[in-house]
Coordinates of C-alpha atoms in Angstrom, one line a residue:
X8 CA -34.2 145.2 37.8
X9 CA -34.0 144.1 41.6
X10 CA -30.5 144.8 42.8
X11 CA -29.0 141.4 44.7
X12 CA -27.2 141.5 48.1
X13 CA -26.6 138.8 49.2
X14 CA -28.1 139.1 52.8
X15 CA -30.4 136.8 54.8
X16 CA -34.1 137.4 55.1
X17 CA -35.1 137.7 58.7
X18 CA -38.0 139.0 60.0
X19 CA -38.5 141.6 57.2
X20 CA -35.3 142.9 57.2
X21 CA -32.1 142.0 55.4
X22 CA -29.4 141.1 57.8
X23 CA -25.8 139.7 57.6
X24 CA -23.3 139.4 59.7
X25 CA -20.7 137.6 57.9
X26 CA -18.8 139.7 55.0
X27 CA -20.0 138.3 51.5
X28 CA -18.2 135.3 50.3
X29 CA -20.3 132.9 49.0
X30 CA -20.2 132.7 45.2
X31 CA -23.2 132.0 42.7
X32 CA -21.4 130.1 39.6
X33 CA -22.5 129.9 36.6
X34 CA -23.6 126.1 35.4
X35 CA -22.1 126.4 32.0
X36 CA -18.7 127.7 32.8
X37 CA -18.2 127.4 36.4
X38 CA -17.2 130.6 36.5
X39 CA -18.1 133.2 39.4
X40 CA -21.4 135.3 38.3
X41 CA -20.5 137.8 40.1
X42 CA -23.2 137.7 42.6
X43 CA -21.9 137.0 46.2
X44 CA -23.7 136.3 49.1
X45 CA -23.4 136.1 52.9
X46 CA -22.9 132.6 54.8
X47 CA -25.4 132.9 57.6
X48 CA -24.6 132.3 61.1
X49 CA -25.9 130.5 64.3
X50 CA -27.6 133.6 65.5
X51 CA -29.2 134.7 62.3
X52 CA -30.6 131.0 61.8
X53 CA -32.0 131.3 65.8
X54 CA -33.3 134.7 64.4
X55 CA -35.1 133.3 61.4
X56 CA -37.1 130.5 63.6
X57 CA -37.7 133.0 66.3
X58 CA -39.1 135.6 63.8
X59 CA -41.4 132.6 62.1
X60 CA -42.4 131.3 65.8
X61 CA -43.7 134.9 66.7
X62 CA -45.2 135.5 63.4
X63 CA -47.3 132.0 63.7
X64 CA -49.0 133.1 66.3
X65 CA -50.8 136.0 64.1
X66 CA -50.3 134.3 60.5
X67 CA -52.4 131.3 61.9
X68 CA -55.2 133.4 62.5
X69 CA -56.1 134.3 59.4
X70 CA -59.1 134.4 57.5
X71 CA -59.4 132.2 54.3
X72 CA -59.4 135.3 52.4
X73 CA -57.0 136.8 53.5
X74 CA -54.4 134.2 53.5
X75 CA -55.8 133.5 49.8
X76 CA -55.3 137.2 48.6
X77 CA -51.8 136.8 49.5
X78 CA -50.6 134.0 48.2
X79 CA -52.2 135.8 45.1
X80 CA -50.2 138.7 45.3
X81 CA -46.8 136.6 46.1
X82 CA -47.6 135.6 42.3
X83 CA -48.5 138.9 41.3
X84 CA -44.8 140.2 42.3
X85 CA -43.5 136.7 41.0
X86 CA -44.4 138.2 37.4
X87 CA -43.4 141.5 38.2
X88 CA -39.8 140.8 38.1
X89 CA -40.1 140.1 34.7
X90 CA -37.3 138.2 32.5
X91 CA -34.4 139.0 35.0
X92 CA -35.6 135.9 36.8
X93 CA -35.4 133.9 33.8
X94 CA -32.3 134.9 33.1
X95 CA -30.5 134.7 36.2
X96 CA -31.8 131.5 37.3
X97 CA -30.8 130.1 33.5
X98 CA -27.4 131.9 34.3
X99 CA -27.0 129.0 37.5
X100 CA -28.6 126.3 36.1
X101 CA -27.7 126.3 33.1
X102 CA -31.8 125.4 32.1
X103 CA -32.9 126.9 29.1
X104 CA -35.1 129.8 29.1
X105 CA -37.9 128.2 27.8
X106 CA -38.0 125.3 30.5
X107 CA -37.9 128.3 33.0
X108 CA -40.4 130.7 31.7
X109 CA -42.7 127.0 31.8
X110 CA -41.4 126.8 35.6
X111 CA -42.8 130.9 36.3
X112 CA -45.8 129.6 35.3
X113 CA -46.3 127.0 37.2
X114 CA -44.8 128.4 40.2
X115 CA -47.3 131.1 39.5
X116 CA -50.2 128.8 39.0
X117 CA -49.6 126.9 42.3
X118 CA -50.0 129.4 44.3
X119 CA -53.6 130.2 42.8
X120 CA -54.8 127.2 42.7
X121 CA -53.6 127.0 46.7
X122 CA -55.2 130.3 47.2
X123 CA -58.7 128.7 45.6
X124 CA -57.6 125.7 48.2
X125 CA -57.8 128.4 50.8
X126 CA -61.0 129.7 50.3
X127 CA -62.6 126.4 49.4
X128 CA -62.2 125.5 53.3
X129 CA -62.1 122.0 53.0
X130 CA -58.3 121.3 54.0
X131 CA -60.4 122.4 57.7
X132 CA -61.6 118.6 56.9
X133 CA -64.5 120.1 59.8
X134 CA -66.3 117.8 61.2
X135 CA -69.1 118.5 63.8
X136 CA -70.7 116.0 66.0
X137 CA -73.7 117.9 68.1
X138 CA -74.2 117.1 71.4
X139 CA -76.8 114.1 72.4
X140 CA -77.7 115.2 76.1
X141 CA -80.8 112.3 76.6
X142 CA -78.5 109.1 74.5
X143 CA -79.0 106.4 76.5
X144 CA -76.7 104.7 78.2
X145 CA -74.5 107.9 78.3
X146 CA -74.9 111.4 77.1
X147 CA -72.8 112.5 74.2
X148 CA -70.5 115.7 74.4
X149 CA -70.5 118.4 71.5
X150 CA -67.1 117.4 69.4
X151 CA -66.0 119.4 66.8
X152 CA -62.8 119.0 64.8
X153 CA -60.7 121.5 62.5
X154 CA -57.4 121.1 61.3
X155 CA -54.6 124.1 61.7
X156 CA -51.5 124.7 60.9
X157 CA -48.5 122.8 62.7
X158 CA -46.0 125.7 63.1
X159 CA -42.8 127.2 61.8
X160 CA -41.4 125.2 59.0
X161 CA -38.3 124.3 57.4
X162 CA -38.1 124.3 53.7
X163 CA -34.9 123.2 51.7
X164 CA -34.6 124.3 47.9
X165 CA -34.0 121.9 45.8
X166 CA -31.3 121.5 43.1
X167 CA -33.0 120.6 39.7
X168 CA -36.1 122.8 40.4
X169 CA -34.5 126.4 41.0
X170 CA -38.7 127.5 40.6
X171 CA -41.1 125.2 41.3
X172 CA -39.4 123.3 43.9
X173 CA -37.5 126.6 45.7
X174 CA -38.1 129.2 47.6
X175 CA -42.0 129.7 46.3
X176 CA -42.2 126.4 45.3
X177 CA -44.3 123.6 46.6
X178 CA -43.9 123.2 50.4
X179 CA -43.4 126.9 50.8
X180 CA -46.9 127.6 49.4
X181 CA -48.6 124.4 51.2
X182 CA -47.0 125.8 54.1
X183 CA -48.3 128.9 53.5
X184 CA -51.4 127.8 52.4
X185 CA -52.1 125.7 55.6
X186 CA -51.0 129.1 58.1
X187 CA -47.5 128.4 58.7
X188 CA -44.6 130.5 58.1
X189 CA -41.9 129.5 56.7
X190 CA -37.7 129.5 56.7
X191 CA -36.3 128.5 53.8
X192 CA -32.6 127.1 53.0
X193 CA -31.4 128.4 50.0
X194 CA -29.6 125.7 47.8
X195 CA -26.4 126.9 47.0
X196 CA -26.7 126.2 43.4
X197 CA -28.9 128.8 42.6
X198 CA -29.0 131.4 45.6
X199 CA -29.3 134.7 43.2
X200 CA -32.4 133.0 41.8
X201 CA -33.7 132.6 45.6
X202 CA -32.7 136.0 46.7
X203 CA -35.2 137.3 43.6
X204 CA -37.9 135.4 44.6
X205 CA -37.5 136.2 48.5
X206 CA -37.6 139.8 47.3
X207 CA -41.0 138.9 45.4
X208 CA -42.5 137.3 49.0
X209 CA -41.1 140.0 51.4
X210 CA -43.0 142.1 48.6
X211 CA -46.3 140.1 49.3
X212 CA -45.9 139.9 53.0
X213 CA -45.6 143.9 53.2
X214 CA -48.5 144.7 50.8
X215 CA -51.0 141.9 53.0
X216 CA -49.7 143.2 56.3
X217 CA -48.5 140.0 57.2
X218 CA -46.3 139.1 60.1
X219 CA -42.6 140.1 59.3
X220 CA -41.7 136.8 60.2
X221 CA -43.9 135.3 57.9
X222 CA -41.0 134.7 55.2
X223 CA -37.6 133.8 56.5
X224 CA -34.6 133.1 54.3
X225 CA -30.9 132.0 55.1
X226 CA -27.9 131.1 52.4
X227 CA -25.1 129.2 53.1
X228 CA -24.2 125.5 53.4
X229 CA -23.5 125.4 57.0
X230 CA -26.7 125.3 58.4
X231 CA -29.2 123.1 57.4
X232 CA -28.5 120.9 60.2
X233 CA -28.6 123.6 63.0
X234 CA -32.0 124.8 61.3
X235 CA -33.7 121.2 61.5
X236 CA -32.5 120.8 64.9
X237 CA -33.9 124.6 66.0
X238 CA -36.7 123.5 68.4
X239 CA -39.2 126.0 67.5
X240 CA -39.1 124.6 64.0
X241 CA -41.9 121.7 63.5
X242 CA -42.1 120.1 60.3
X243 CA -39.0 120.3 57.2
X244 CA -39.9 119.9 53.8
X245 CA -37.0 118.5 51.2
X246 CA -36.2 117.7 47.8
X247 CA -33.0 115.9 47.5
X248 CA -30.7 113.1 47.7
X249 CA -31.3 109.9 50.0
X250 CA -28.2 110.7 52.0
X251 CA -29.0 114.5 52.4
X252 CA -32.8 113.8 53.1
X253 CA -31.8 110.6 55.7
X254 CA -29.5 112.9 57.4
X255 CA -32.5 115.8 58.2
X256 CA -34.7 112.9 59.1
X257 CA -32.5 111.5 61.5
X258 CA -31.6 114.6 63.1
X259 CA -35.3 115.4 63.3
X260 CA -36.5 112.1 65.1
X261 CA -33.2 112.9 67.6
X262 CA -34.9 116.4 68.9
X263 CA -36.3 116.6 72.2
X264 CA -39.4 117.0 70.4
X265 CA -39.6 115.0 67.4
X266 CA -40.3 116.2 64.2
X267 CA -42.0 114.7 60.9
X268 CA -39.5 115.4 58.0
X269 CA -41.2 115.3 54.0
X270 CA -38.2 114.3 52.1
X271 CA -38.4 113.6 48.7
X272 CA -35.2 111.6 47.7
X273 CA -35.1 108.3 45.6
X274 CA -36.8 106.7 42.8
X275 CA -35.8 104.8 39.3
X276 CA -39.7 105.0 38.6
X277 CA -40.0 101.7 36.8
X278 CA -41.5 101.6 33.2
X279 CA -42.8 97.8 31.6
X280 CA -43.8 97.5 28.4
X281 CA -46.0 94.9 27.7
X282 CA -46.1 93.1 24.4
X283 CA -48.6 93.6 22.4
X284 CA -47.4 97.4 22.7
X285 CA -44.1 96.4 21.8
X286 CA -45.4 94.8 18.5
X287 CA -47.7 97.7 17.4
X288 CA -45.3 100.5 17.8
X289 CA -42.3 99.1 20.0
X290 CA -40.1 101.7 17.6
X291 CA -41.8 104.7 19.4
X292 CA -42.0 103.6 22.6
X293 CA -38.3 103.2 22.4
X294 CA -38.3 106.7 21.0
X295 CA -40.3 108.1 23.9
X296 CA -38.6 106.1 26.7
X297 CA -35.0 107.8 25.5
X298 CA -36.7 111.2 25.3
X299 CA -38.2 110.7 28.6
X300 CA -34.9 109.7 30.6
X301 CA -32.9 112.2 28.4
X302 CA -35.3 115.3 29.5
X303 CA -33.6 118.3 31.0
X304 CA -30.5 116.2 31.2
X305 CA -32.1 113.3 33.3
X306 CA -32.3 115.7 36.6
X307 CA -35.7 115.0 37.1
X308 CA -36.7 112.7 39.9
X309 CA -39.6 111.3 37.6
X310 CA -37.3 110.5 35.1
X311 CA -37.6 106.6 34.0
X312 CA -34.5 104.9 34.9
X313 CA -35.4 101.3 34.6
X314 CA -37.1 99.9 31.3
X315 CA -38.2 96.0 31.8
X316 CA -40.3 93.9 29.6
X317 CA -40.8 90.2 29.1
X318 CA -38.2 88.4 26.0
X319 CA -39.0 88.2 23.0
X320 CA -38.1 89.4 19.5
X321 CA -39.9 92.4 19.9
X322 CA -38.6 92.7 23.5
X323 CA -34.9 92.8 21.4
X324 CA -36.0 95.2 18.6
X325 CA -37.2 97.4 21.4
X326 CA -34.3 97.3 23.3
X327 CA -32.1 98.4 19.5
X328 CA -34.3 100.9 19.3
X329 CA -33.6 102.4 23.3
X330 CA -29.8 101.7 21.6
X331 CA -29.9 104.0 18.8
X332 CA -31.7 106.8 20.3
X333 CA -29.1 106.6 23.0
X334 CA -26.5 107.2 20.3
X335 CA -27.9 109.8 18.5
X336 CA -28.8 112.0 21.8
X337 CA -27.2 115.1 22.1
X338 CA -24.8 116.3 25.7
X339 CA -26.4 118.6 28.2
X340 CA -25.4 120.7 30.5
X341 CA -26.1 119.9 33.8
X342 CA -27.3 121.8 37.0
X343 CA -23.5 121.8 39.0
X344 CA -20.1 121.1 39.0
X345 CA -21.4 118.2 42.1
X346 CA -24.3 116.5 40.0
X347 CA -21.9 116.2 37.1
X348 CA -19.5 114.3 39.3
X349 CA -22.3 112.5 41.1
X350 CA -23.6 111.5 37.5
X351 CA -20.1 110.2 36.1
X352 CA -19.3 108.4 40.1
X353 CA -22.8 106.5 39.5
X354 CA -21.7 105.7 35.7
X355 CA -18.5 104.0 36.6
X356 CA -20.0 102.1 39.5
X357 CA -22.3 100.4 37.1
X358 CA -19.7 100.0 34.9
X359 CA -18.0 98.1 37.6
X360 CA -21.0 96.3 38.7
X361 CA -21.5 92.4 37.9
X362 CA -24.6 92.3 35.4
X363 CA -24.5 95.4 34.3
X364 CA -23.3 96.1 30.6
X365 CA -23.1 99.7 29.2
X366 CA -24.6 99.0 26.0
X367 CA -25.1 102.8 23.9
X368 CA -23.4 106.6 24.8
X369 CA -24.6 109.6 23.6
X370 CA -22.8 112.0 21.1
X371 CA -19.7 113.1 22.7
X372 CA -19.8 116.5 25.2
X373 CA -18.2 119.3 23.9
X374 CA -18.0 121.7 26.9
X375 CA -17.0 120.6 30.7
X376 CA -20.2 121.1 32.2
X377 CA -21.8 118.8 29.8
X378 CA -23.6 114.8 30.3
X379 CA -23.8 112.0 27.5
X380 CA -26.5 109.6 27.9
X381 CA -26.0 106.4 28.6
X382 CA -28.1 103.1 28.3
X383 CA -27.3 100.1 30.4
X384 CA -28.7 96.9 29.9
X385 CA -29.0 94.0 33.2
X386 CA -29.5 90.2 34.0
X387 CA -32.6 89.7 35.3
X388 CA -30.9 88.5 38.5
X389 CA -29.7 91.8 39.3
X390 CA -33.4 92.4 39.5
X391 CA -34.7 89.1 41.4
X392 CA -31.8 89.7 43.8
X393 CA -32.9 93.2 44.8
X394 CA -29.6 94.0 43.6
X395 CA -28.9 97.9 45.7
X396 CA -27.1 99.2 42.6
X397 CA -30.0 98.6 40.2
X398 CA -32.4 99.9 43.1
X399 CA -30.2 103.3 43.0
X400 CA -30.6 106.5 41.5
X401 CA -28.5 107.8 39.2
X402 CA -29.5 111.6 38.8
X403 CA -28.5 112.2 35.1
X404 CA -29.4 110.8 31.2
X405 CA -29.7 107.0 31.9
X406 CA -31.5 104.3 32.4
X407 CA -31.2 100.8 32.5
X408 CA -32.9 98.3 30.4
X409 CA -34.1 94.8 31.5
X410 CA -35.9 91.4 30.2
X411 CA -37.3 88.4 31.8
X412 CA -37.9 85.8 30.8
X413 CA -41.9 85.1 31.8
X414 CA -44.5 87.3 33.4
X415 CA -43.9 85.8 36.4
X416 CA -40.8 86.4 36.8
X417 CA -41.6 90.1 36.1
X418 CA -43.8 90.3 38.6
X419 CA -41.0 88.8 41.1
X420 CA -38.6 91.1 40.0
X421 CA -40.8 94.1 40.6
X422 CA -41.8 92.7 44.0
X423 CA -38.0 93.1 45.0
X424 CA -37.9 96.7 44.1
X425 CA -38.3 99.3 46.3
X426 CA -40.7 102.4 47.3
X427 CA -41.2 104.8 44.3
X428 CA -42.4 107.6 43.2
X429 CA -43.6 106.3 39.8
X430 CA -44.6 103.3 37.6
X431 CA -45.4 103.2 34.2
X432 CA -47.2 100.6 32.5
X433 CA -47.2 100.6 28.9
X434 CA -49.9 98.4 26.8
X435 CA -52.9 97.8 23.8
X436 CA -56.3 96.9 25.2
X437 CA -55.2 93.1 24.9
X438 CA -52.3 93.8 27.4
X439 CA -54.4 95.1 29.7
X440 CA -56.8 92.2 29.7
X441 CA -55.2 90.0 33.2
X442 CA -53.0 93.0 34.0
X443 CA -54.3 93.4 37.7
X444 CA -51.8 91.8 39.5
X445 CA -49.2 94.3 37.8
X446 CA -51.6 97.4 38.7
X447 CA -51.9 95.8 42.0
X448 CA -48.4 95.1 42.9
X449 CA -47.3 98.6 41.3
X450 CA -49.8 100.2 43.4
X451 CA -48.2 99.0 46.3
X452 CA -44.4 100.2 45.2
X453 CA -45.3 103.5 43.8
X454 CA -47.1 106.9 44.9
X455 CA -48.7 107.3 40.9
X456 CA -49.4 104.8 38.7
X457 CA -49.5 106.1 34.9
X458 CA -50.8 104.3 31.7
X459 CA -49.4 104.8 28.2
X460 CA -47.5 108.0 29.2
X461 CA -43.8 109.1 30.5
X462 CA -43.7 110.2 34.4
X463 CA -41.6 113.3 33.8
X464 CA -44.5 115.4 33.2
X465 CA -46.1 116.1 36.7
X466 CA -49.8 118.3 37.3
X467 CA -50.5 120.3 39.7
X468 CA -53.7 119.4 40.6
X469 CA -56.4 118.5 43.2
X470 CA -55.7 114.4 42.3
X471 CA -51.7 114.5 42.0
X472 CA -49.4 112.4 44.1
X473 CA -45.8 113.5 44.2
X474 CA -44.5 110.8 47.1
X475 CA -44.0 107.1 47.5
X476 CA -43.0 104.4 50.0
X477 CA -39.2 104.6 51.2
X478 CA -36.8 105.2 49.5
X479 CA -38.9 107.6 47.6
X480 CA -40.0 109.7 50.6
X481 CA -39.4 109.6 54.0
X482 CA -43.2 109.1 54.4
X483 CA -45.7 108.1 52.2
X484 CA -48.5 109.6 53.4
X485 CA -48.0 112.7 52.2
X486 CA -47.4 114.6 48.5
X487 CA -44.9 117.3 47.7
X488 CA -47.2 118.3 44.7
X489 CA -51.0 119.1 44.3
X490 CA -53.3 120.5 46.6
X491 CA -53.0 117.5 48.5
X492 CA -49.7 118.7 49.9
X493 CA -51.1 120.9 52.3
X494 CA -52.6 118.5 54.4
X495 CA -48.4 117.5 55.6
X496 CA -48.5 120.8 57.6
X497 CA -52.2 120.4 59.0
X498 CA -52.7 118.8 62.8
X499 CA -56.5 118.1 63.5
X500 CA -57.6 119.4 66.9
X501 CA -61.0 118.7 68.5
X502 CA -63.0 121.6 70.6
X503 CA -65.1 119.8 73.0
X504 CA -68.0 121.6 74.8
X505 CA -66.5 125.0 73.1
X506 CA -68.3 128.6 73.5
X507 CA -69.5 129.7 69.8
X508 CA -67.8 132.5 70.4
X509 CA -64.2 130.7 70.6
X510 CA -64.5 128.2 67.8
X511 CA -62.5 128.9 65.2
X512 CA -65.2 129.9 62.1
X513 CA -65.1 126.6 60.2
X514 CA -66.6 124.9 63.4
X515 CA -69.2 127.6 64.4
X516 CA -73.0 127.0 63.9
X517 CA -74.2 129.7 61.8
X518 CA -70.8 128.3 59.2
X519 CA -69.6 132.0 58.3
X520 CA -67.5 130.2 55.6
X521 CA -69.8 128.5 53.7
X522 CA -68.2 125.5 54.6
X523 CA -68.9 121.7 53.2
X524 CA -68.9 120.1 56.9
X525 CA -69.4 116.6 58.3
X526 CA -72.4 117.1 60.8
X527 CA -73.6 114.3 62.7
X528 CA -72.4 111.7 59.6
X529 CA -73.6 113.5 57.3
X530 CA -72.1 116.0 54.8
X531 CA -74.1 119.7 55.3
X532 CA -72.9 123.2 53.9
X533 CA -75.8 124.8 55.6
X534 CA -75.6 126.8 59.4
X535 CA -77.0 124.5 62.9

């Protein structure tokens, strides 16, 4: 059992310089846990950057292999602490055991499939274009590109993730993956969870001989500001809220030196179902669609939380169906005390809203920490009006059903909506038939497109995009899942005229890596 105390991570020691007095709570009670933990200071957050500014300047370096064996080994000592890191982060969640012994292993998986990334080579995207001494009208210069890390970055732990969106979660390990170390913000809703984990990593760093300041980690809810702003930070990775992941952005594009901020923060992730679906088996779609935006109480930010489909009778039967599952699903507890609110304050403000009409509740809650789904059902001018409300996320069990009355108006209506992180289109073979403009307009809204599916479930794979246009992210270039996600922490620089003997590896002739290269326009694996 790894003993918890509450102290920051800096530089490979734990430090504090404030007396414990932060409280983990437990999600199901809001009681104290009994773990306490430090707020960090000013100094100690200048600490943490300074210690992952000095430790870039070795970690960078690093061979493929290296770098590979110890993202390895961070999942090595992920396993090794066993079912205490179940159990505590279940403890402050209130998640079920099960849903967290699925999150170990993907938090596990990640980080060997970024260590296979690692070796692969290609995230070097190298590209060599040889010198042309006798082109005519002018000579060519040898050019040769690889990209490297950016630099320290910020990472912010995420509330409904407490594993695979945390402290080794995602953009830790991209950052990792790409050679930069990292600082990571606790979230406050699950800091023992975090302090297990750091353990795990300061583990990992030691055993690899790694830079100390490899892994940096500060608690508190004071500083997340102070640590965006640190000028020897470069790049922030977030999962949050619009309003906490605007507010890092905009502090970040006011630095001296501007940074770019990955925040993941908005989506309803559309769903349409189209009708000769809804006539085949429109009773389980409505079945799925409730289980989808009732999973793990609604807190994911896949989760479906706008249904629309074009009227019809089967359009209404549908819609009965999404009304009686509603009814008949059971409370939850959710991650916090603050979600909870935040869930009932978005409830009531639809409830207030003009063309909005609460139309099924889940069974009642029976503890405090508890959420009751709800179903809403809107005009389809809310939708044609790009109505904000309807366009907002409400983190929790609900969703909000709408039909139109054409296909064209459908597409109109989706035209209004804003950047996503998903859309789901649900059809038969005859639906599909003519369905480009939807694919095509979706395409445009959303960061993955899915067929016949629910978005909640999300792979971590070479092909996945976790991102979207705004409000989804803050830039939709970029994913905060899949290999793909390394490339946010990756700068390409070019080495013009360069000595063999200073190129970095991936660009030299004889290709000690074994690398798949662009040479001259055409792909090679093979030495110059």
């Amino acid at each position: 059992m790894s003993e918890l105390i509450g102290k920051q991570f800096i530089n490979g020691q734990r430090v504090a310089t404030n007396a414990p007095t932060l409280d983990s709570i437990n999600a199901t009670t809001y009681e104290p846990t009994g773990y306490l933990f430090c707020q960090a200071t000013l100094d100690e957050v200048n600490d943490a950057a300074q210690a992952a500014h000095d430790a870039f300047k070795v970690y960078n370096q690093t061979t493929p292999k290296l770098r590979a064996q110890f993202l390895e080994e961070i999942a090595t000592q992920i396993e090794a602490l066993g079912p205490q890191l179940q159990e505590v982060a279940s403890l402050e969640t209130g998640l079920p055991l099960g849903r967290l012994q699925g999150e170990t292993g993907r938090v596990t998986g990640q980080l060997r499939l970024f260590a296979q990334v690692v070796r692969r080579g290609d995230f070097f995207s190298a590209r060599i274009d040889q010198a042309l001494p006798d082109r005519k009208p002018m000579p060519r210069v040898d050019l040769r590109l690889a990209k490297i890390g950016v630099g320290p970055v910020a990472v912010f732990g995420a509330s409904n993730f407490p594993l695979a969106f945390s402290t080794a979660g995602g953009d830790t390990v991209a950052a990792f993956a790409a050679g930069c170390p990292v600082v990571f913000k606790a979230h406050s809703g699950h800091m023992a969870t975090a302090e297990l984990v750091g353990t795990a990593i300061q583990k990992a760093v030691e055993k690899c001989g790694m830079p100390s300041g490899t892994f940096n980690m500060v608690f508190g809810g004071r500083i997340g500001a102070d640590l965006v702003a640190h000028p020897l930070i470069q790049a922030v990775g977030f999962t949050g809220s619009l309003d906490g992941g605007m507010a890092l952005y905009n502090i970040a594009q006011q630095r001296p030196q501007p940074i770019p901020v990955f925040a993941e923060m908005s989506s309803v992730n559309p769903v349409v179902v189209l009708p000769q679906a809804l006539a085949n088996r429109g009773a389980q779609i409505a079945a799925e669609t409730v289980a989808s935006f009732n999973m793990g109480c609604g807190q994911f930010c896949t989760k479906p939380g706008l249904i629309l489909g074009v009227k019809s009778p089967e359009f209404d039967q549908f819609v009965k169906g999404l009304v009686t599952a509603t009814q008949a699903a059971a409370p939850q507890v959710m991650l916090n005390q603050g979600t909870l609110k935040s869930y009932k304050a978005g409830i009531a403000e639809l409830e207030n809203e003009a063309g909005f009409e609460k139309v099924a509740v889940g069974l009642e809650a029976t503890l405090v920490s508890q959420a009751t789904a709800q179903l809403f059902k809107a005009d389809q001018s809310v939708l044609l009006s790009g109505n904000v409300k309807l366009q907002h996320e409400v983190f929790g069990p609900m969703s909000v059903v709408i039909a139109l009355d054409d296909e064209e108006t459908l597409l109109k209506g989706i035209d209004q909506l804003a950047g996503q992180l998903t859309a789901t289109i649900i059809g038969e073979d005859e639906d599909f038939v003519g369905a480009e403009n939807l694919l095509n307009l979706f395409a445009k809204k959303a960061g993955r497109v899915l067929f016949n599916g629910f978005p909640t479930g999300v792979e971590v794979s070479d092909a996945m995009v976790h991102g979207g246009p705004f409000p989804a992210t803050s830039d939709a270039r970029g994913t905060s899942v899949g290999t793909a996600a390394i490339d946010r922490f990756l700068r390409p620089v070019c080495y013009q005229n360069t000595p063999q003997v200073l190129l970095p590896d991936a660009l030299k002739d004889e290709n000690p890596l074994g690398l798949n290269r662009l040479v001259n326009g055409q792909l090679s694996s093979a030495a110059l």
